[in-house]
Coordinates of C-alpha atoms in Angstrom, one line a residue:
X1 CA -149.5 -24.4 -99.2
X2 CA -149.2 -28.1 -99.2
X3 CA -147.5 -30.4 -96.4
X4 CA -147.5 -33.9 -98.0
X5 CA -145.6 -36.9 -95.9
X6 CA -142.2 -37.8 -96.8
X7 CA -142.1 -41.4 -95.5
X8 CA -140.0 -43.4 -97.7
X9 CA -142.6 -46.1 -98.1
X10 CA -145.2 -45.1 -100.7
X11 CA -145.4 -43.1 -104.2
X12 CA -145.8 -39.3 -104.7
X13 CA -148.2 -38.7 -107.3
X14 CA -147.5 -35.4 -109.5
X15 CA -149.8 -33.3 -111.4
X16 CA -148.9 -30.8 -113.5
X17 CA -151.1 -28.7 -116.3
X18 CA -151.6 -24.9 -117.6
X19 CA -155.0 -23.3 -116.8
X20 CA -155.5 -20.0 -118.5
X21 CA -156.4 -17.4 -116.6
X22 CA -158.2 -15.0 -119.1
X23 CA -160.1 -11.9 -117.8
X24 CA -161.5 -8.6 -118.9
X25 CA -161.2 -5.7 -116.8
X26 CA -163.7 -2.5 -117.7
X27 CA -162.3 -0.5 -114.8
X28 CA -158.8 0.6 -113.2
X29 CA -160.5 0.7 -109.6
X30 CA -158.1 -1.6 -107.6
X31 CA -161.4 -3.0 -105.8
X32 CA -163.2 -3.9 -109.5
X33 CA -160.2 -5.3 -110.4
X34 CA -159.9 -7.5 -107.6
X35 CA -163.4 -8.9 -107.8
X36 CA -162.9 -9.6 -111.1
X37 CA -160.0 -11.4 -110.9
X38 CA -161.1 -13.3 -108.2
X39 CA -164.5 -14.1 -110.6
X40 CA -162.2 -15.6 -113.1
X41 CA -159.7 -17.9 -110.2
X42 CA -163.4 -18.9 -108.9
X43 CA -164.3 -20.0 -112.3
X44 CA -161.0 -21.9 -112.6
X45 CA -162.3 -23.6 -109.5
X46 CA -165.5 -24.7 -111.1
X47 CA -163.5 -26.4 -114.1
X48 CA -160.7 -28.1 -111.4
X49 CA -164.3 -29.7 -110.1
X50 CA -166.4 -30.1 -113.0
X51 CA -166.8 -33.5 -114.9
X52 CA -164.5 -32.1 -118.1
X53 CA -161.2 -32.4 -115.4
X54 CA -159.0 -35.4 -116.8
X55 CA -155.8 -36.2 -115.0
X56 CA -153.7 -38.5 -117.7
X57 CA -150.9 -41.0 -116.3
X58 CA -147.6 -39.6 -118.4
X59 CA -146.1 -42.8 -120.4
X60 CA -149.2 -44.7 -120.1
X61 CA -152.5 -45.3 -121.2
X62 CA -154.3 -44.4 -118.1
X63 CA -156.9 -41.1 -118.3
X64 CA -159.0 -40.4 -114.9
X65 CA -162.1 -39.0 -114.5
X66 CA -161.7 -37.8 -110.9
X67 CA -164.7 -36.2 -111.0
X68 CA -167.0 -39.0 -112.3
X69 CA -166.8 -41.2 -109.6
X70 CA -163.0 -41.3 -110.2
X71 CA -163.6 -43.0 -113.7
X72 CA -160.8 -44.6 -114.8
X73 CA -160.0 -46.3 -118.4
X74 CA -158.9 -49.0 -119.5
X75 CA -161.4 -51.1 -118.0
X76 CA -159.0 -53.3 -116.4
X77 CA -158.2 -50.5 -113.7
X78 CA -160.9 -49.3 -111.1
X79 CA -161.3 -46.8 -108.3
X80 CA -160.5 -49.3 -105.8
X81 CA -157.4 -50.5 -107.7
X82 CA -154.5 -49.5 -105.3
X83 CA -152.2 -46.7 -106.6
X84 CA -149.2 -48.6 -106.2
X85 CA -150.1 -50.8 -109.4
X86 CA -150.6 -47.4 -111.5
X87 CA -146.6 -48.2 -112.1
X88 CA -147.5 -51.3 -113.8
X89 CA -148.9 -49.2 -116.3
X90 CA -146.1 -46.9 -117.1
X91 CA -143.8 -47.4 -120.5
X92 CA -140.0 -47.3 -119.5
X93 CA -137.6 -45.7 -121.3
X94 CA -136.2 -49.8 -121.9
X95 CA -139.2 -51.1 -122.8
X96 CA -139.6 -48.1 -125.3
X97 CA -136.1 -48.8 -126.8
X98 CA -137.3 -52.9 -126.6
X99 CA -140.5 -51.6 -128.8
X100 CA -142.7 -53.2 -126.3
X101 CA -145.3 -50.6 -126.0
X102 CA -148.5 -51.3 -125.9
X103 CA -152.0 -50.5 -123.8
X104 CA -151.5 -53.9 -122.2
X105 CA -150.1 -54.5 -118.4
X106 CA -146.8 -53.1 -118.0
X107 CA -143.6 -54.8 -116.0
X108 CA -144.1 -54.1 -112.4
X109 CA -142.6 -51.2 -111.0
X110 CA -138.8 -51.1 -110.5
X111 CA -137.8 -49.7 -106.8
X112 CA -136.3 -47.0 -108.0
X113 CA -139.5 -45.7 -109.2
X114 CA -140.8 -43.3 -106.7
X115 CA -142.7 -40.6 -108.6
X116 CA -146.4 -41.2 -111.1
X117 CA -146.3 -37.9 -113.4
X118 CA -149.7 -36.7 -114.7
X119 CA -151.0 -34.0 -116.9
X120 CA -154.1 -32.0 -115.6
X121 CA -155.9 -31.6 -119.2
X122 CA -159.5 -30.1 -119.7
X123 CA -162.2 -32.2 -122.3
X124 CA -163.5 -29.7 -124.5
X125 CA -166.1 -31.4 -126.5
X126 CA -169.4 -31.8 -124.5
X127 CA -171.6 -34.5 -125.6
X128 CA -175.1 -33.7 -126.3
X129 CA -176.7 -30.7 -128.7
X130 CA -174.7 -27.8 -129.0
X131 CA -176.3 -24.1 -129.1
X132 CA -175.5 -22.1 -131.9
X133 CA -172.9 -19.3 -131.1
X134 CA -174.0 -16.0 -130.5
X135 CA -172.1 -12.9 -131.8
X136 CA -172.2 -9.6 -130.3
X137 CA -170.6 -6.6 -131.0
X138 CA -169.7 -4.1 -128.0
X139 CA -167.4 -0.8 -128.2
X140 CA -165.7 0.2 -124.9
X141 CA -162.4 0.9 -123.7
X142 CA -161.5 -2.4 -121.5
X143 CA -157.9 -4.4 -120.2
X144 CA -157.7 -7.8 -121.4
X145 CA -155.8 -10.1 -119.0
X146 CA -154.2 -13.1 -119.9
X147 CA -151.5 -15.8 -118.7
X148 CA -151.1 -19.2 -118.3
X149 CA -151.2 -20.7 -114.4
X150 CA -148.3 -23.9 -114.5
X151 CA -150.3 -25.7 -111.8
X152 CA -148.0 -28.2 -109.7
X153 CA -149.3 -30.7 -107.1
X154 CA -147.8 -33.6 -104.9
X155 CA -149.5 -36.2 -103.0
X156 CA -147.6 -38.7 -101.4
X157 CA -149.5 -42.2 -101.0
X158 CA -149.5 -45.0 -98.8
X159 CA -149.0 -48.4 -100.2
X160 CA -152.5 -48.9 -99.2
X161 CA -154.0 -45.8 -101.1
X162 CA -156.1 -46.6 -103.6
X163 CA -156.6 -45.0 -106.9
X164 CA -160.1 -42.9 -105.7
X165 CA -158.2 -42.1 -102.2
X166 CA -155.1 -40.7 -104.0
X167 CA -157.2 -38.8 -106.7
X168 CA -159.5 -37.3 -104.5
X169 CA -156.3 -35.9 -102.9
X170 CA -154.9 -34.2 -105.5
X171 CA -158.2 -32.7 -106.7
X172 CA -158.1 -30.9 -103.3
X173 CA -154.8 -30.2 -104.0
X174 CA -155.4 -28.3 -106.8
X175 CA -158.1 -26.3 -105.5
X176 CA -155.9 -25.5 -102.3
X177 CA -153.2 -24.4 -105.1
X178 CA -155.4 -22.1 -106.8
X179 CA -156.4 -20.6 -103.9
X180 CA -152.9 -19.7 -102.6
X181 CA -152.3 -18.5 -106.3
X182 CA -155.3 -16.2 -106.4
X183 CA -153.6 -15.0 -102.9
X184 CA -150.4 -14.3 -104.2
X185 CA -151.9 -13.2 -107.7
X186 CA -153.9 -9.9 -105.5
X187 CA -151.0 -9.6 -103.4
X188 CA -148.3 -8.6 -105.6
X189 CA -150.8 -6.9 -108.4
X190 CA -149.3 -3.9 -109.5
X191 CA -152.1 -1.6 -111.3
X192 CA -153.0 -4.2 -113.8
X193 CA -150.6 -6.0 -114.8
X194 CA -150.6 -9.5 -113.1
X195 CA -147.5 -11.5 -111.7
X196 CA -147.6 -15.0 -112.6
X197 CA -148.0 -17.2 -109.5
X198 CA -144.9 -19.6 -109.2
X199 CA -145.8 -22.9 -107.2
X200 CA -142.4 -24.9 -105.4
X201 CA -141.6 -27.4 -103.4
X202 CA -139.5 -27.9 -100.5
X203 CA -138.5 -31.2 -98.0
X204 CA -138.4 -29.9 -94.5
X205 CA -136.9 -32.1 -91.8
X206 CA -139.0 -35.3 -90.5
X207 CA -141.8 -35.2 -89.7
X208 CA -142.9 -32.2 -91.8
X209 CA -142.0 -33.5 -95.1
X210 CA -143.2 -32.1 -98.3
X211 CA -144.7 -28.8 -98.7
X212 CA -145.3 -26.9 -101.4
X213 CA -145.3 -23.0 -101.3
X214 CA -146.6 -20.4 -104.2
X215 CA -144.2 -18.0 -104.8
X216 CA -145.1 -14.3 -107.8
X217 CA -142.8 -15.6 -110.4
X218 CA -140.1 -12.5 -111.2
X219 CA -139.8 -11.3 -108.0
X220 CA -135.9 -12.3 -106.0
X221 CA -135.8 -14.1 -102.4
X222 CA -134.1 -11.0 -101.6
X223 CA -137.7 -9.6 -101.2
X224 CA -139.5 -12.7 -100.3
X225 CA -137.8 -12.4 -97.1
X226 CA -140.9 -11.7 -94.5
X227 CA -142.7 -14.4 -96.2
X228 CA -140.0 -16.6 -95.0
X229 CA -139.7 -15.6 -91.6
X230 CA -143.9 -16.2 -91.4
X231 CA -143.0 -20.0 -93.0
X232 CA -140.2 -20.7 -90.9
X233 CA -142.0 -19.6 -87.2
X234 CA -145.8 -21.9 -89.2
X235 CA -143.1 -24.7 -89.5
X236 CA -141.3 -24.0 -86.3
X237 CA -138.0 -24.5 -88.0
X238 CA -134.6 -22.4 -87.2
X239 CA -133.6 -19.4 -88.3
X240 CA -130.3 -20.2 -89.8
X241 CA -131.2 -22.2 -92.9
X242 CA -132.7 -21.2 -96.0
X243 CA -135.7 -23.9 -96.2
X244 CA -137.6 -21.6 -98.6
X245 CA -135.3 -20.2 -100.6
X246 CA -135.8 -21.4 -104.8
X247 CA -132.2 -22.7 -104.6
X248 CA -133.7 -25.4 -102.1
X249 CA -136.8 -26.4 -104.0
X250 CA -137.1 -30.2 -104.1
X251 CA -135.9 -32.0 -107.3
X252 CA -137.7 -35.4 -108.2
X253 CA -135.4 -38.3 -108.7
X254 CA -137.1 -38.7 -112.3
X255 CA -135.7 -34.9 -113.7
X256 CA -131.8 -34.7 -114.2
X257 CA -130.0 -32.0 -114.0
X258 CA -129.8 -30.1 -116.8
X259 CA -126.0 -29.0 -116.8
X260 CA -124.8 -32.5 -116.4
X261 CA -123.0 -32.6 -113.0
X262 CA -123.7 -35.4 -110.5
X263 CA -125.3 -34.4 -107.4
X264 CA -124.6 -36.6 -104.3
X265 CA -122.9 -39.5 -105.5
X266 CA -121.7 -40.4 -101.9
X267 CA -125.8 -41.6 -100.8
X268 CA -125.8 -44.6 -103.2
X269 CA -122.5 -45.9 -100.5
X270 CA -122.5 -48.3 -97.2
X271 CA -121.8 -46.6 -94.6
X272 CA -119.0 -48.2 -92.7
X273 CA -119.5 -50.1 -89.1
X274 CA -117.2 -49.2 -86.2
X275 CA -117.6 -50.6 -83.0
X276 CA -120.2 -47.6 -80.9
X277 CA -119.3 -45.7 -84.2
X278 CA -121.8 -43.0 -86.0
X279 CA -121.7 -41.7 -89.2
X280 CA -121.8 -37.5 -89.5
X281 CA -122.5 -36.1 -93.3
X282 CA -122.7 -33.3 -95.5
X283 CA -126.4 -31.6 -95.4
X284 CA -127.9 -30.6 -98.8
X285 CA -126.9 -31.3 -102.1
X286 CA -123.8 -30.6 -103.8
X287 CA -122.2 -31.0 -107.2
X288 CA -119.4 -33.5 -108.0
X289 CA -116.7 -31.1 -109.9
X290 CA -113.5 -32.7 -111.0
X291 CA -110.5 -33.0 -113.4
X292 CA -111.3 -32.3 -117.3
X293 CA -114.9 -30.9 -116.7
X294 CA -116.0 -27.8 -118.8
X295 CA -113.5 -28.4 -121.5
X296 CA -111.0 -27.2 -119.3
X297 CA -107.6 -30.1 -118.8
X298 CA -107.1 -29.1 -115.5
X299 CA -104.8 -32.8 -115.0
X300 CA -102.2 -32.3 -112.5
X301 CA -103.1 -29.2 -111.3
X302 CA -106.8 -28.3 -110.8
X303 CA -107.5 -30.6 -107.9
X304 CA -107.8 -27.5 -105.3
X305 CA -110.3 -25.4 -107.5
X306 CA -112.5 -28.2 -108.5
X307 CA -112.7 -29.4 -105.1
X308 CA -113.7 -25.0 -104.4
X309 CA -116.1 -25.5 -107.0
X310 CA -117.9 -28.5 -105.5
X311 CA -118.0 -26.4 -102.1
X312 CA -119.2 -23.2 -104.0
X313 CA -121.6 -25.7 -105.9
X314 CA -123.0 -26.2 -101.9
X315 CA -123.5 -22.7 -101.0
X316 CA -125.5 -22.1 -104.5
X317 CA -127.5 -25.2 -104.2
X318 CA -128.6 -24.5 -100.8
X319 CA -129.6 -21.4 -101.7
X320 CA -127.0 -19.1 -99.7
X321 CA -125.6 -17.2 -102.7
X322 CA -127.4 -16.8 -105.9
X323 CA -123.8 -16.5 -108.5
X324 CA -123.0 -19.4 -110.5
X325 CA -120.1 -21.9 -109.7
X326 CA -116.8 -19.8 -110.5
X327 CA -114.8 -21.2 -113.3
X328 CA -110.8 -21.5 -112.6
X329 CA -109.8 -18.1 -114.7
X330 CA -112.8 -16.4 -111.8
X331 CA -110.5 -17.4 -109.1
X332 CA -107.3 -16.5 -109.9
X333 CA -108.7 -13.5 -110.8
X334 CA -110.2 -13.3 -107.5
X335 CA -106.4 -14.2 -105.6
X336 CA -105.6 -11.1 -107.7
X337 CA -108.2 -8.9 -106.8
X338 CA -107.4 -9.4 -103.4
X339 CA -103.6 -9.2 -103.7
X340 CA -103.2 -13.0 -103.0
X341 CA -101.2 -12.9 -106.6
X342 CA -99.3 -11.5 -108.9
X343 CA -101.5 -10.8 -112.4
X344 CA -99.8 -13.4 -114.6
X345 CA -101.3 -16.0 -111.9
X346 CA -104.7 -15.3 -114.2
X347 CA -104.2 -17.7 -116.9
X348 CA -101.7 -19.9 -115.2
X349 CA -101.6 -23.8 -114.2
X350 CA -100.1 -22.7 -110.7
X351 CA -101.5 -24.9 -107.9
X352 CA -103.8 -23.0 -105.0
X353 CA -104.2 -24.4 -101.2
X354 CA -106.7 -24.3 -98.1
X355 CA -105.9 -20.9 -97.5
X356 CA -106.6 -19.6 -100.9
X357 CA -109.7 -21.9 -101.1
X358 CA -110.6 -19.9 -97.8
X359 CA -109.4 -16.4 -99.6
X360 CA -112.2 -17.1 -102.5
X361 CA -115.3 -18.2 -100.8
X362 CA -115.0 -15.0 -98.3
X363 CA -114.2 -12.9 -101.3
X364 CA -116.8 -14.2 -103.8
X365 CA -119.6 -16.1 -101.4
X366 CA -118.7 -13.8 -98.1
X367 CA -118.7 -17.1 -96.3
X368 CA -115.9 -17.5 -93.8
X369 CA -114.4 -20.6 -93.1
X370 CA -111.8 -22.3 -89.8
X371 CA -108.8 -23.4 -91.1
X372 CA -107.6 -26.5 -89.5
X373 CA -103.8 -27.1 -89.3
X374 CA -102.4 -30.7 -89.2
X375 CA -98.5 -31.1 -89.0
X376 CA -98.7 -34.6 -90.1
X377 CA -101.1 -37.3 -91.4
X378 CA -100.9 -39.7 -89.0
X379 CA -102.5 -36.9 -86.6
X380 CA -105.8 -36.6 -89.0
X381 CA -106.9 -40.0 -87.1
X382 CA -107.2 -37.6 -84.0
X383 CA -109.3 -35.0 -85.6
X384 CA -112.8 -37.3 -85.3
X385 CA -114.6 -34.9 -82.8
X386 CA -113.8 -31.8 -84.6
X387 CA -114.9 -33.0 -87.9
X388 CA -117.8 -34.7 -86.5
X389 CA -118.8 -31.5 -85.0
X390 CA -118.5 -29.7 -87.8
X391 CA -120.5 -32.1 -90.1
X392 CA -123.5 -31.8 -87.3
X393 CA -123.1 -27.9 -86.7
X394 CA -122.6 -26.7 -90.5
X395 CA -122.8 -29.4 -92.5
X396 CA -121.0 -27.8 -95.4
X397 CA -118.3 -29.8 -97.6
X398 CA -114.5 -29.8 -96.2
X399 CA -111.6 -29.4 -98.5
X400 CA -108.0 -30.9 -97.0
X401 CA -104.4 -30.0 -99.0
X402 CA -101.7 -31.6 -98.1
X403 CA -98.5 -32.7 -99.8
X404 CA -99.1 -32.2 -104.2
X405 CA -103.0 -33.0 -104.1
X406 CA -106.3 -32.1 -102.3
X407 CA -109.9 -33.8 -102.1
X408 CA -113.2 -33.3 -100.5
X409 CA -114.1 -34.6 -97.3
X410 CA -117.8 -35.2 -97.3
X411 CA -118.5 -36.8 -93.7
X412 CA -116.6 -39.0 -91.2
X413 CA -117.9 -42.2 -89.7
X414 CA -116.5 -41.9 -85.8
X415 CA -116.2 -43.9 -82.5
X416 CA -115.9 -41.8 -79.2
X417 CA -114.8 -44.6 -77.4
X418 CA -112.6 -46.2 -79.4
X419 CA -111.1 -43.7 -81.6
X420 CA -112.0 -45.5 -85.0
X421 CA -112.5 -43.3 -87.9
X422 CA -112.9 -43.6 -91.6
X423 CA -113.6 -40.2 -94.3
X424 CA -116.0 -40.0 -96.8
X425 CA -113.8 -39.2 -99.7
X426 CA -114.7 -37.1 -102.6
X427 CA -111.8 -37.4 -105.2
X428 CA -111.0 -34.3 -107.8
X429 CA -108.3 -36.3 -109.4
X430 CA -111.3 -38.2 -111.5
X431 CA -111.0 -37.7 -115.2
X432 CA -114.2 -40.0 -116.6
X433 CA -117.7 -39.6 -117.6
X434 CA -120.3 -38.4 -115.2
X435 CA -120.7 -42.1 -115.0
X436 CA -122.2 -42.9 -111.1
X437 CA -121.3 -46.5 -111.2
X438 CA -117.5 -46.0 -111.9
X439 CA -116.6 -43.2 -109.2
X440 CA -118.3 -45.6 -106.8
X441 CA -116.7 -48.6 -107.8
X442 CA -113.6 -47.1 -108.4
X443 CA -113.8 -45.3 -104.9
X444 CA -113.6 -42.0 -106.6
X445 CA -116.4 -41.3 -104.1
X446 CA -115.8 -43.4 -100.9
X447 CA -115.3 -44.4 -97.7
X448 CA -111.5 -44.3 -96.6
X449 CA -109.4 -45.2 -93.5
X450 CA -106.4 -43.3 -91.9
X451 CA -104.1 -44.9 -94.5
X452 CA -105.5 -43.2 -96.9
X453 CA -103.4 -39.7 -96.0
X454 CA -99.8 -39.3 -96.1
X455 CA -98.4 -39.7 -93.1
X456 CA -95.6 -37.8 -93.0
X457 CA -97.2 -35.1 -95.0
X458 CA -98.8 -31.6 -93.4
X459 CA -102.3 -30.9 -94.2
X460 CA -104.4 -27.6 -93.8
X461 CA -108.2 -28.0 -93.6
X462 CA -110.9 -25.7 -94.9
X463 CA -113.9 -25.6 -93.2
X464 CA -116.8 -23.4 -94.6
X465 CA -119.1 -21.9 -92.0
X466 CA -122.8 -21.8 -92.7
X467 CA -124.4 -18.1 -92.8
X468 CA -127.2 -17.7 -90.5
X469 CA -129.6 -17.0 -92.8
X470 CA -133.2 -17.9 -93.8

């Protein structure tokens, strides 16, 4: 594995590229085998080091030679040239639209960009005099071996790094990869037949940051498990969050999401200032799930399950459960399972409340959850410890009912000493576009004060405990 700082200042620099791993074997002795196939991952080292190696800035007109003397074309960029000015390089998707490409200087970086993406390629015309091929013939019974290995390395630079520092990095970041995948590769051979080798990456708590770890592709976390244990006690990091799970690999802030929910719309907001006050959030990503999503009008009504399904879309995303996010027909189906409900509640527009949103996630996630009973609104403002708490000890999404609607509490900015509190508020009752800058705006997701609640109504509170789990 990997560990690669997370410090905010900087750029990480990502590599990715197949090797093929191509071998033949001429015995089924597990020994033979293994030397062979460790013949052929030593020969992948040779062409990681060798002169052909050409790492390719994506969007640009940059190629690098890193093992030339960290060559570099155009001209115009040399070894010395600090990474940070690679972005100056890269074609935006405006300037694309604009028509403003070109191999000349590009505009300088924006500060959103965070992440260089290059392909690992290998040159496969030498220069020189070529010797004729030679073609033999040879009969024997043999096991041809082949797969592609999707190589995957991070480096995270300073903003002092300069282009030979940074590159000389990753190069010994790809041979450290292929030697954990050649690891893995003997370790989970089964006769011969070869499991690919699957590298991830993961951000651990400051100050261990990055770290990528090769998993066999094909084979569940359900049987990774002592692998886990062995990174969590190396990383010295508790036993009662999944770090290493594949739910909780790292995703770059250049990829979206492919099924086109917004994750974590509350991190782009202020936080509030009390006097002595501190702000206590939801840990780990989520999904923002609201009114009309998944061609389902859910106006008037839904507000309860799509707040269960942003709290659902927690456990998943952390890496707790491994279902999908269940649809609204899924859990009234569940409240009938159960005997919650009567069988024509399947189908219905009927309402649900905390309890039932606690009912669900023990029957489908077998999380449990404290249910937190509120006679009026106007006592809510008294409820900053115990939310606090909760926000510090599990961390998981809150959802509140009260009165004819329901939201998602995802933090609470709290003063012990003076009592102030306001709630991070995310709102169901949204109808738009996955659009970031209108539920912001609009305070679909934000910050609210006691006013906010009804303060004559009752309110129940569901509050998801985290399983201790790795």
């Amino acid at each position: 594995m990997v560990v690669t700082d997370s410090s905010d200042s900087g750029t990480i620099l990502r590599v990715r590229g197949p090797l093929e791993f191509k071998c033949q074997l001429d015995s089924t002795d597990a020994l033979l085998m293994q030397k062979v196939i460790s013949r052929t991952f030593a020969t992948l080292h040779s062409q990681v080091k060798s002169e052909s190696c050409v790492l390719t800035v994506c969007d640009s007109s940059l190629i690098i030679w890193p093992n030339k003397g960290v060559y570099v074309t155009p001209e115009e960029i040399t070894p010395n040239t600090l990474c940070e000015d690679i972005h100056q390089w890269i074609q935006t998707d405006e300037q694309e639209s604009a028509g403003k490409r070109s191999s000349k200087k590009k505009n300088k970086k924006s500060s959103a960009a965070s992440v260089i993406n290059l392909r690992l390629m290998m040159e496969v015309t030498k220069t020189g005099p070529l010797s004729a091929p030679i073609l033999r013939r040879t009969l024997q019974k043999s096991h041809f071996l082949s797969t592609t290995l999707p190589m995957d390395c991070v480096v995270r630079t300073t903003c002092s790094d300069t282009i030979k520092d940074a590159f000389e990095r990753l190069l010994e970041a790809l041979t450290h990869q292929l030697c954990e995948m050649e690891k893995v590769t003997l370790q989970h051979m089964k006769g011969a037949t070869l499991l690919v080798p699957e590298p991830l990456h993961f951000l651990l708590p400051e100050p261990k940051g990055l770290v990528t770890v090769v998993y066999p592709a094909g084979v569940p976390d359900s049987q990774l498990e002592t692998h886990r244990k062995e990174l969590h006690q190396q990383f010295e990091l508790p036993d009662d969050w999944p770090y290493f799970r594949r739910a909780n690999a790292f995703h770059f802030s250049n990829e979206p999401y492919k099924d086109g929910y917004l994750r974590n719309p509350h991190v782009v907001l202020t936080h509030p200032t009390l006097d002595n006050g501190k702000v206590y959030l939801v840990q780990g990503i989520y999904s923002y799930h609201h009114y009309m999503q998944d061609h389902m009008d859910d106006n008037g009504w839904g507000c309860a399950y799509r707040s269960l399904q942003t709290i659902c879309s927690w456990f998943t995303q952390q890496g707790y459960v491994e279902r999908a996010v269940p649809t609204h027909r899924e859990i009234q189906q569940t409240l009938v399972d159960v005997g919650d409900k009567q069988g024509s509640f399947v189908g219905s527009r009927q309402w649900i409340g905390s309890i039932e949103v606690q009912v669900v996630l023990n029957q489908l996630l077998e999380v449990t959850s404290k249910i937190m009973f509120v006679s009026q609104g106007s006592e809510l403002a008294s409820k900053g410890r115990e939310l606090a708490n909760h926000f510090l000890t599990e961390g998981t999404p809150i959802m509140i009912g009260g009165g004819v609607l329901a939201h998602t509490i995802l933090g609470v900015a709290w003063s012990e000493t003076t009592g102030q509190i306001r709630y991070l508020i995310l709102d169901p009752h949204y109808t738009g576009a996955e659009d970031l800058q209108v539920i912001t705006d609009k305070g679909w997701c934000g910050w609210k004060g006691p006013d906010f609640w009804d303060q004559t109504a009752y309110y129940n509170l569901c509050l998801p405990q985290r399983p201790k789990v790795i």
